[in-house]
Short mmCIF file of C-alpha atoms in Angstrom, two decimals:
data_model
loop_
_atom_site.label_atom_id
_atom_site.label_comp_id
_atom_site.label_asym_id
_atom_site.label_seq_id
_atom_site.Cartn_x
_atom_site.Cartn_y
_atom_site.Cartn_z
CA MET A 1 8.98 -101.16 56.77
CA GLN A 2 5.06 -101.27 56.79
CA GLU A 3 3.21 -99.59 54.06
CA HIS A 4 -0.36 -98.16 54.59
CA ASP A 5 -2.81 -97.74 51.85
CA MET A 6 -4.79 -94.60 52.38
CA SER A 7 -6.54 -94.52 48.96
CA TRP A 8 -10.39 -93.68 49.06
CA VAL A 9 -13.10 -93.53 46.35
CA ARG A 10 -16.15 -91.77 46.70
CA THR A 11 -19.12 -93.90 45.66
CA GLU A 12 -21.57 -91.35 45.43
CA MET A 13 -21.75 -87.88 43.53
CA ALA A 14 -20.97 -84.98 45.54
CA LEU A 15 -23.86 -82.22 45.41
CA ALA A 16 -23.01 -79.01 44.07
CA GLN A 17 -22.52 -76.47 47.10
CA PRO A 18 -23.33 -72.91 46.88
CA ALA A 19 -20.41 -70.58 46.77
CA PRO A 20 -19.37 -69.13 50.30
CA PRO A 21 -21.37 -66.05 51.46
CA SER A 22 -18.30 -63.89 51.29
CA GLU A 23 -17.80 -64.82 47.51
CA ARG A 24 -21.52 -63.79 46.25
CA GLY A 25 -24.00 -61.06 46.48
CA LEU A 26 -23.54 -57.36 47.11
CA TYR A 27 -20.68 -57.83 49.87
CA ALA A 28 -18.22 -59.82 47.35
CA TRP A 29 -18.98 -57.26 44.36
CA VAL A 30 -18.19 -54.53 46.84
CA ARG A 31 -15.07 -56.16 48.02
CA LYS A 32 -13.72 -57.03 44.88
CA ASN A 33 -14.36 -53.81 42.76
CA LEU A 34 -14.22 -50.99 45.14
CA VAL A 35 -12.05 -52.03 48.27
CA GLY A 36 -10.00 -55.03 46.41
CA SER A 37 -6.59 -53.10 47.05
CA VAL A 38 -5.36 -49.94 48.79
CA GLY A 39 -5.64 -48.15 45.44
CA ASP A 40 -9.30 -49.31 44.86
CA THR A 41 -9.98 -48.01 48.34
CA ILE A 42 -8.31 -44.68 47.93
CA LEU A 43 -10.07 -44.13 44.66
CA THR A 44 -13.48 -45.29 46.13
CA ILE A 45 -13.38 -42.74 48.94
CA LEU A 46 -12.39 -40.03 46.47
CA GLY A 47 -15.30 -40.98 44.17
CA ILE A 48 -17.98 -40.82 47.13
CA LEU A 49 -16.34 -37.52 48.06
CA ILE A 50 -16.81 -36.00 44.89
CA VAL A 51 -20.23 -37.23 44.32
CA ALA A 52 -21.27 -35.84 47.89
CA TRP A 53 -19.81 -32.64 46.77
CA ILE A 54 -21.51 -32.55 43.32
CA LEU A 55 -24.79 -34.42 43.80
CA PRO A 56 -26.48 -31.89 46.29
CA GLN A 57 -25.72 -28.95 43.85
CA VAL A 58 -27.22 -30.75 40.82
CA LEU A 59 -30.29 -31.59 42.66
CA ASN A 60 -30.83 -28.23 43.80
CA TRP A 61 -30.23 -26.77 40.20
CA ALA A 62 -32.11 -29.40 38.33
CA PHE A 63 -35.15 -30.14 40.63
CA ILE A 64 -35.60 -28.10 43.95
CA HIS A 65 -34.75 -24.60 42.35
CA ALA A 66 -35.90 -25.54 38.75
CA GLN A 67 -38.99 -23.97 36.98
CA TRP A 68 -41.38 -26.51 35.94
CA THR A 69 -44.06 -24.36 34.41
CA GLY A 70 -44.91 -20.88 32.98
CA PRO A 71 -46.45 -18.93 30.30
CA ASP A 72 -43.36 -17.36 28.76
CA ARG A 73 -39.53 -17.06 29.32
CA THR A 74 -39.87 -14.47 32.13
CA VAL A 75 -40.26 -17.32 34.52
CA CYS A 76 -36.92 -18.54 33.74
CA ALA A 77 -35.17 -14.87 33.97
CA THR A 78 -34.07 -12.75 37.01
CA VAL A 79 -35.62 -9.47 37.60
CA ALA A 80 -32.60 -7.81 36.35
CA GLN A 81 -33.22 -9.79 33.16
CA GLY A 82 -36.74 -8.73 32.83
CA GLY A 83 -37.89 -11.77 34.64
CA ILE A 84 -39.57 -12.81 37.83
CA GLN A 85 -36.84 -14.62 39.44
CA PRO A 86 -34.98 -12.96 42.35
CA ASP A 87 -31.36 -11.71 41.49
CA GLY A 88 -28.80 -14.32 42.00
CA TRP A 89 -31.45 -17.26 40.91
CA SER A 90 -30.15 -20.39 39.32
CA GLY A 91 -32.14 -23.15 38.28
CA ALA A 92 -33.13 -25.31 35.50
CA CYS A 93 -35.71 -24.21 33.30
CA TRP A 94 -38.20 -27.00 32.35
CA ALA A 95 -41.14 -24.74 31.55
CA PHE A 96 -40.40 -24.46 27.95
CA VAL A 97 -39.74 -28.05 27.51
CA ASN A 98 -43.49 -28.68 28.88
CA ALA A 99 -44.65 -25.66 26.52
CA LYS A 100 -43.15 -27.10 23.70
CA PHE A 101 -43.38 -30.61 24.11
CA GLY A 102 -45.62 -30.91 20.95
CA GLN A 103 -42.91 -29.35 18.74
CA PHE A 104 -40.43 -31.93 20.18
CA MET A 105 -42.64 -34.64 19.14
CA PHE A 106 -44.41 -33.53 15.95
CA GLY A 107 -42.57 -30.17 14.71
CA THR A 108 -44.92 -27.99 12.98
CA TYR A 109 -47.60 -30.64 12.17
CA PRO A 110 -51.04 -29.10 12.54
CA ILE A 111 -52.15 -29.55 16.21
CA GLU A 112 -55.78 -30.57 15.28
CA GLU A 113 -54.33 -33.20 13.16
CA ARG A 114 -51.90 -34.77 15.66
CA TRP A 115 -54.39 -37.57 16.52
CA ARG A 116 -52.85 -39.21 13.12
CA PRO A 117 -49.42 -39.84 14.09
CA ILE A 118 -50.64 -40.93 17.53
CA LEU A 119 -52.87 -43.44 15.71
CA VAL A 120 -49.82 -44.72 13.78
CA ALA A 121 -47.98 -45.33 16.78
CA ILE A 122 -50.69 -47.09 18.69
CA LEU A 123 -51.44 -49.37 15.68
CA PHE A 124 -47.73 -50.23 15.43
CA VAL A 125 -47.43 -51.01 18.93
CA ALA A 126 -50.96 -53.01 18.99
CA LEU A 127 -49.46 -55.13 15.81
CA LEU A 128 -45.92 -55.25 17.28
CA VAL A 129 -46.65 -56.81 20.91
CA PRO A 130 -48.34 -60.06 19.82
CA MET A 131 -45.32 -60.96 17.70
CA LEU A 132 -43.14 -60.84 20.95
CA ILE A 133 -45.48 -63.01 22.84
CA PRO A 134 -45.03 -66.66 21.91
CA ARG A 135 -48.35 -68.11 22.87
CA VAL A 136 -50.21 -65.56 20.62
CA PRO A 137 -51.23 -67.29 17.39
CA ARG A 138 -51.11 -66.47 13.68
CA LYS A 139 -47.79 -64.45 13.84
CA GLY A 140 -47.67 -64.62 10.01
CA LEU A 141 -50.73 -62.66 9.56
CA ASN A 142 -49.41 -60.33 12.05
CA ALA A 143 -46.21 -59.85 10.23
CA ILE A 144 -48.07 -59.24 7.12
CA LEU A 145 -50.26 -56.62 8.71
CA LEU A 146 -47.13 -55.03 10.44
CA PHE A 147 -44.56 -54.70 7.67
CA LEU A 148 -46.82 -54.47 4.41
CA VAL A 149 -50.20 -53.28 5.61
CA LEU A 150 -49.42 -50.72 8.34
CA PRO A 151 -46.91 -48.74 6.09
CA ILE A 152 -49.39 -48.02 3.68
CA ILE A 153 -52.15 -46.90 6.15
CA ALA A 154 -49.46 -44.74 7.90
CA PHE A 155 -48.46 -43.31 4.67
CA PHE A 156 -51.96 -41.93 3.81
CA LEU A 157 -52.71 -41.19 7.48
CA LEU A 158 -49.66 -38.73 7.82
CA ILE A 159 -49.93 -37.24 4.47
CA GLY A 160 -53.61 -37.20 4.18
CA GLY A 161 -55.46 -35.70 1.12
CA VAL A 162 -57.70 -38.83 0.88
CA PHE A 163 -61.04 -40.02 2.72
CA GLY A 164 -61.62 -36.47 3.72
CA LEU A 165 -58.18 -35.91 5.55
CA PRO A 166 -56.53 -32.63 4.94
CA ARG A 167 -53.14 -32.99 3.20
CA VAL A 168 -50.01 -32.39 5.54
CA GLU A 169 -46.88 -31.57 3.48
CA THR A 170 -43.76 -33.43 4.93
CA ALA A 171 -42.26 -29.95 5.21
CA ARG A 172 -44.45 -29.55 8.21
CA TRP A 173 -43.48 -32.88 9.97
CA GLY A 174 -40.68 -32.67 12.44
CA GLY A 175 -39.40 -33.68 15.90
CA LEU A 176 -39.56 -37.27 16.94
CA LEU A 177 -41.98 -37.83 13.86
CA VAL A 178 -39.45 -37.51 11.34
CA THR A 179 -36.75 -39.40 13.37
CA LEU A 180 -39.00 -42.39 13.76
CA SER A 181 -40.20 -42.27 9.96
CA LEU A 182 -36.65 -41.97 8.67
CA SER A 183 -35.21 -44.72 11.09
CA PHE A 184 -38.01 -47.30 10.19
CA VAL A 185 -38.32 -46.70 6.54
CA GLY A 186 -34.75 -46.61 6.30
CA ILE A 187 -34.39 -49.83 7.99
CA ALA A 188 -37.00 -51.47 5.87
CA VAL A 189 -35.36 -50.19 2.55
CA SER A 190 -31.73 -50.52 3.36
CA LEU A 191 -31.79 -54.10 4.72
CA PRO A 192 -32.96 -55.83 1.67
CA LEU A 193 -30.95 -53.58 -0.63
CA GLY A 194 -27.89 -54.53 1.48
CA THR A 195 -28.79 -57.95 1.06
CA VAL A 196 -28.80 -57.68 -2.63
CA LEU A 197 -25.57 -55.95 -2.81
CA ALA A 198 -23.84 -58.50 -0.67
CA LEU A 199 -25.14 -61.04 -2.84
CA GLY A 200 -24.06 -58.99 -5.90
CA ARG A 201 -20.48 -58.51 -4.40
CA ARG A 202 -20.17 -62.30 -4.37
CA SER A 203 -21.72 -63.00 -7.65
CA LYS A 204 -19.59 -64.72 -10.21
CA MET A 205 -20.80 -62.42 -13.07
CA PRO A 206 -18.30 -59.67 -13.49
CA ILE A 207 -20.75 -56.78 -14.25
CA ILE A 208 -22.81 -57.36 -11.46
CA LYS A 209 -19.72 -57.98 -9.02
CA MET A 210 -18.09 -54.70 -10.35
CA LEU A 211 -21.30 -52.63 -9.82
CA SER A 212 -21.74 -53.91 -6.42
CA VAL A 213 -18.21 -53.28 -5.28
CA VAL A 214 -18.03 -49.82 -6.89
CA PHE A 215 -21.31 -48.78 -4.86
CA ILE A 216 -20.31 -50.16 -1.57
CA GLU A 217 -16.66 -48.89 -1.40
CA THR A 218 -17.75 -45.50 -2.95
CA VAL A 219 -20.60 -44.81 -0.33
CA ARG A 220 -18.46 -46.42 2.66
CA GLY A 221 -15.71 -44.18 1.58
CA ILE A 222 -17.25 -40.96 2.32
CA PRO A 223 -19.26 -39.48 5.32
CA LEU A 224 -22.99 -39.33 5.50
CA ILE A 225 -23.42 -35.79 5.30
CA THR A 226 -21.61 -35.91 1.94
CA VAL A 227 -24.26 -38.38 0.60
CA LEU A 228 -27.11 -36.11 1.96
CA PHE A 229 -25.79 -32.92 0.49
CA PHE A 230 -25.56 -35.09 -2.95
CA VAL A 231 -29.01 -36.24 -2.79
CA SER A 232 -30.28 -32.79 -1.62
CA VAL A 233 -28.49 -30.51 -4.04
CA MET A 234 -26.93 -32.59 -6.86
CA LEU A 235 -29.55 -35.14 -7.42
CA PRO A 236 -32.27 -32.64 -8.53
CA LEU A 237 -29.71 -31.31 -11.07
CA PHE A 238 -29.82 -34.66 -12.92
CA LEU A 239 -33.51 -34.93 -12.98
CA PRO A 240 -35.78 -33.72 -16.08
CA GLU A 241 -36.76 -30.04 -15.64
CA GLY A 242 -40.00 -29.77 -13.65
CA VAL A 243 -39.32 -33.12 -11.86
CA THR A 244 -38.42 -32.62 -8.04
CA PHE A 245 -39.42 -34.03 -4.71
CA ASP A 246 -39.33 -32.74 -1.24
CA LYS A 247 -36.35 -32.70 1.30
CA PHE A 248 -37.77 -35.36 3.51
CA LEU A 249 -37.96 -37.88 0.37
CA ARG A 250 -34.17 -36.99 -0.35
CA ALA A 251 -32.96 -37.45 2.95
CA LEU A 252 -34.77 -40.74 3.27
CA ILE A 253 -32.88 -41.66 -0.17
CA GLY A 254 -29.49 -40.59 1.39
CA VAL A 255 -29.85 -42.44 4.63
CA SER A 256 -31.01 -45.61 3.10
CA LEU A 257 -28.20 -45.71 0.29
CA PHE A 258 -25.47 -44.99 3.27
CA ALA A 259 -27.20 -47.61 5.53
CA ALA A 260 -27.31 -50.34 2.54
CA ALA A 261 -23.72 -50.07 1.89
CA TYR A 262 -22.87 -50.97 5.60
CA MET A 263 -25.67 -53.49 5.61
CA ALA A 264 -24.13 -55.10 2.71
CA GLU A 265 -20.77 -55.66 4.27
CA VAL A 266 -22.52 -57.21 7.37
CA VAL A 267 -24.38 -59.46 5.32
CA ARG A 268 -21.18 -60.41 3.21
CA GLY A 269 -19.51 -61.52 6.56
CA GLY A 270 -22.22 -63.84 7.36
CA LEU A 271 -22.15 -65.26 3.97
CA GLN A 272 -18.65 -65.89 4.01
CA ALA A 273 -19.02 -67.67 7.41
CA ILE A 274 -21.25 -70.22 5.90
CA PRO A 275 -19.25 -73.61 5.20
CA LYS A 276 -18.85 -74.46 1.30
CA GLY A 277 -20.43 -77.80 2.28
CA GLN A 278 -23.84 -75.93 2.58
CA TYR A 279 -23.47 -74.34 -1.00
CA GLU A 280 -22.34 -77.68 -2.38
CA GLY A 281 -25.15 -79.44 -0.52
CA ALA A 282 -27.78 -76.99 -2.15
CA ASP A 283 -26.42 -77.63 -5.37
CA SER A 284 -26.41 -81.33 -5.07
CA LEU A 285 -30.44 -81.13 -4.34
CA GLY A 286 -30.93 -79.19 -7.78
CA LEU A 287 -31.76 -75.94 -6.05
CA GLY A 288 -31.63 -72.80 -8.03
CA TYR A 289 -29.64 -69.84 -7.17
CA TRP A 290 -32.44 -67.92 -5.56
CA GLN A 291 -33.92 -71.24 -3.57
CA LYS A 292 -30.26 -71.91 -2.40
CA MET A 293 -29.87 -68.44 -1.19
CA GLY A 294 -33.20 -68.26 0.44
CA LEU A 295 -34.01 -71.73 1.51
CA ILE A 296 -30.27 -72.76 2.82
CA VAL A 297 -27.52 -69.95 2.97
CA LEU A 298 -29.38 -66.67 4.01
CA PRO A 299 -31.43 -68.08 7.06
CA GLN A 300 -27.87 -69.59 8.40
CA ALA A 301 -26.02 -66.21 7.64
CA LEU A 302 -28.88 -64.20 9.27
CA LYS A 303 -28.49 -65.89 12.63
CA ILE A 304 -24.77 -65.48 12.48
CA ILE A 305 -24.84 -61.79 11.81
CA TYR A 306 -27.53 -60.97 13.96
CA PRO A 307 -25.67 -59.25 16.91
CA ALA A 308 -23.67 -57.07 14.34
CA LEU A 309 -26.87 -56.40 12.30
CA THR A 310 -28.61 -55.14 15.60
CA SER A 311 -25.79 -52.75 16.40
CA GLN A 312 -25.85 -51.41 12.85
CA ILE A 313 -29.68 -50.86 13.08
CA VAL A 314 -29.34 -48.90 16.34
CA ILE A 315 -26.39 -46.92 14.70
CA MET A 316 -28.46 -45.94 11.77
CA MET A 317 -31.22 -44.70 13.87
CA LEU A 318 -29.01 -42.41 15.81
CA GLU A 319 -27.15 -41.24 12.36
CA SER A 320 -30.79 -39.94 11.44
CA ALA A 321 -29.93 -36.79 13.18
CA VAL A 322 -27.28 -35.76 10.50
CA VAL A 323 -30.27 -34.93 8.20
CA SER A 324 -30.75 -32.00 10.23
CA GLN A 325 -27.77 -30.28 8.41
CA ILE A 326 -30.06 -30.40 4.99
CA ALA A 327 -32.72 -28.67 6.91
CA VAL A 328 -35.02 -31.69 7.46
CA ARG A 329 -36.88 -30.88 10.82
CA GLU A 330 -36.04 -33.99 12.71
CA LEU A 331 -35.66 -34.18 16.49
CA THR A 332 -32.21 -32.42 16.63
CA TYR A 333 -33.33 -29.85 14.31
CA GLU A 334 -36.13 -28.83 16.30
CA ALA A 335 -33.89 -28.72 19.43
CA ASP A 336 -31.70 -26.42 17.64
CA MET A 337 -34.50 -24.13 17.02
CA LEU A 338 -35.58 -24.19 20.49
CA GLN A 339 -32.33 -23.60 21.78
CA ALA A 340 -31.92 -20.55 19.51
CA ARG A 341 -35.21 -18.96 20.84
CA THR A 342 -34.60 -19.73 24.29
CA PHE A 343 -30.91 -19.75 25.10
CA ARG A 344 -31.49 -22.80 27.30
CA SER A 345 -28.68 -25.15 25.64
CA PHE A 346 -28.54 -27.70 28.69
CA GLU A 347 -32.18 -28.38 29.13
CA THR A 348 -32.78 -28.65 25.48
CA TYR A 349 -29.93 -31.06 24.67
CA PHE A 350 -30.39 -33.04 27.88
CA VAL A 351 -34.11 -33.70 26.74
CA VAL A 352 -32.86 -34.86 23.23
CA THR A 353 -30.24 -37.00 24.54
CA LEU A 354 -32.55 -38.83 27.01
CA VAL A 355 -35.00 -39.22 24.08
CA TYR A 356 -32.25 -41.04 21.79
CA LEU A 357 -30.97 -42.80 24.78
CA VAL A 358 -34.39 -44.44 25.55
CA LEU A 359 -35.03 -44.90 21.66
CA SER A 360 -31.72 -46.73 21.29
CA MET A 361 -32.33 -48.98 24.32
CA ALA A 362 -35.87 -49.86 23.41
CA LEU A 363 -34.90 -50.49 19.92
CA ARG A 364 -32.01 -52.72 20.76
CA ARG A 365 -34.24 -54.74 23.31
CA LEU A 366 -36.86 -55.22 20.74
CA LEU A 367 -34.40 -56.54 18.16
CA VAL A 368 -32.77 -58.77 20.73
CA THR A 369 -36.34 -60.11 21.82
CA GLY A 370 -37.42 -60.49 18.29
CA GLY A 371 -34.34 -62.24 17.37
CA ARG A 372 -34.61 -64.82 20.16
CA ARG A 373 -38.11 -65.47 19.18
CA ALA A 374 -37.59 -65.87 15.42
CA LEU A 375 -34.03 -67.24 15.15
CA GLY A 376 -32.71 -68.36 18.41
CA ALA A 377 -30.01 -65.74 18.05
CA GLY A 378 -27.42 -65.46 20.73
CA VAL A 379 -27.94 -61.90 21.20
CA SER A 380 -27.98 -60.24 24.78
#
């Protein structure tokens, strides 16, 4: 019997071929996710029918029959309710959102002085954008201006009382101004404080370690609202008679301490992920403790924990809404006040939800972009 050698060896590298048209693009996604099986097809058809039934009603209520402008609440009430709309009218009332937009943004901050927070926001954006553009030089100077100089300028601009500016007490601050102030100052305080607590928890000195553990576990074991009530009600009782500070500062202390405890655990996770050889290598070079941590360990740990740190910062910004429970006039508090006067719950809280959604997405994208520029961190 004769044997035939059918072996064949390719002498040239085969070029990569694109996927077949049926396996890529919109058609492939629809076939895989929407009509991949009988069950998927039935669910897709039901979903289309439900959307086709609900969407026209939502559009009619939210846009077509909505009231966008008006001097007072009568524009959103029927004739039977003392308004101008015909009986049976049903539509969204965006008129009060338009009229009270300044209150959403600034609370009761004096109207003639609102240029001051607007100027702070412009300066913040003007200093931040160049740091996100790789080709712009002198990023070190930009960082100093943004993180050290701007907070001082912002403080004196917003509070006033110097350079001929009228003083505006924090009790008159409100809305988005308070939300952003609490968030950014809280982040700036809690991150370094959390890092110190994480180092203290891993310290070889028993007293330092014990104090760090007690603080972290105590704060993490109670809800934020309890911390806020403590700093708002109990903390002033421990101060000397006549010594007090306003609610905004109390809220800032509570939010910062609470966030620092969680930041500490995130940082500690990064410290534990660093191989022991890195610590030993730093010791072999004769580096002191703070040199070892600042030059060797913390930069590597920060890169490891950056995704978790990003999420924690966004969560902290969202949790700032809880300070409304101690009568700090942040965005949610202003929304509650407007809802109590207008009785338009959906429109009020829809605007607040939209603002928080935009803020959280923008903050996360900012942190992701900044992390890639500064650390090359694998955040997406």
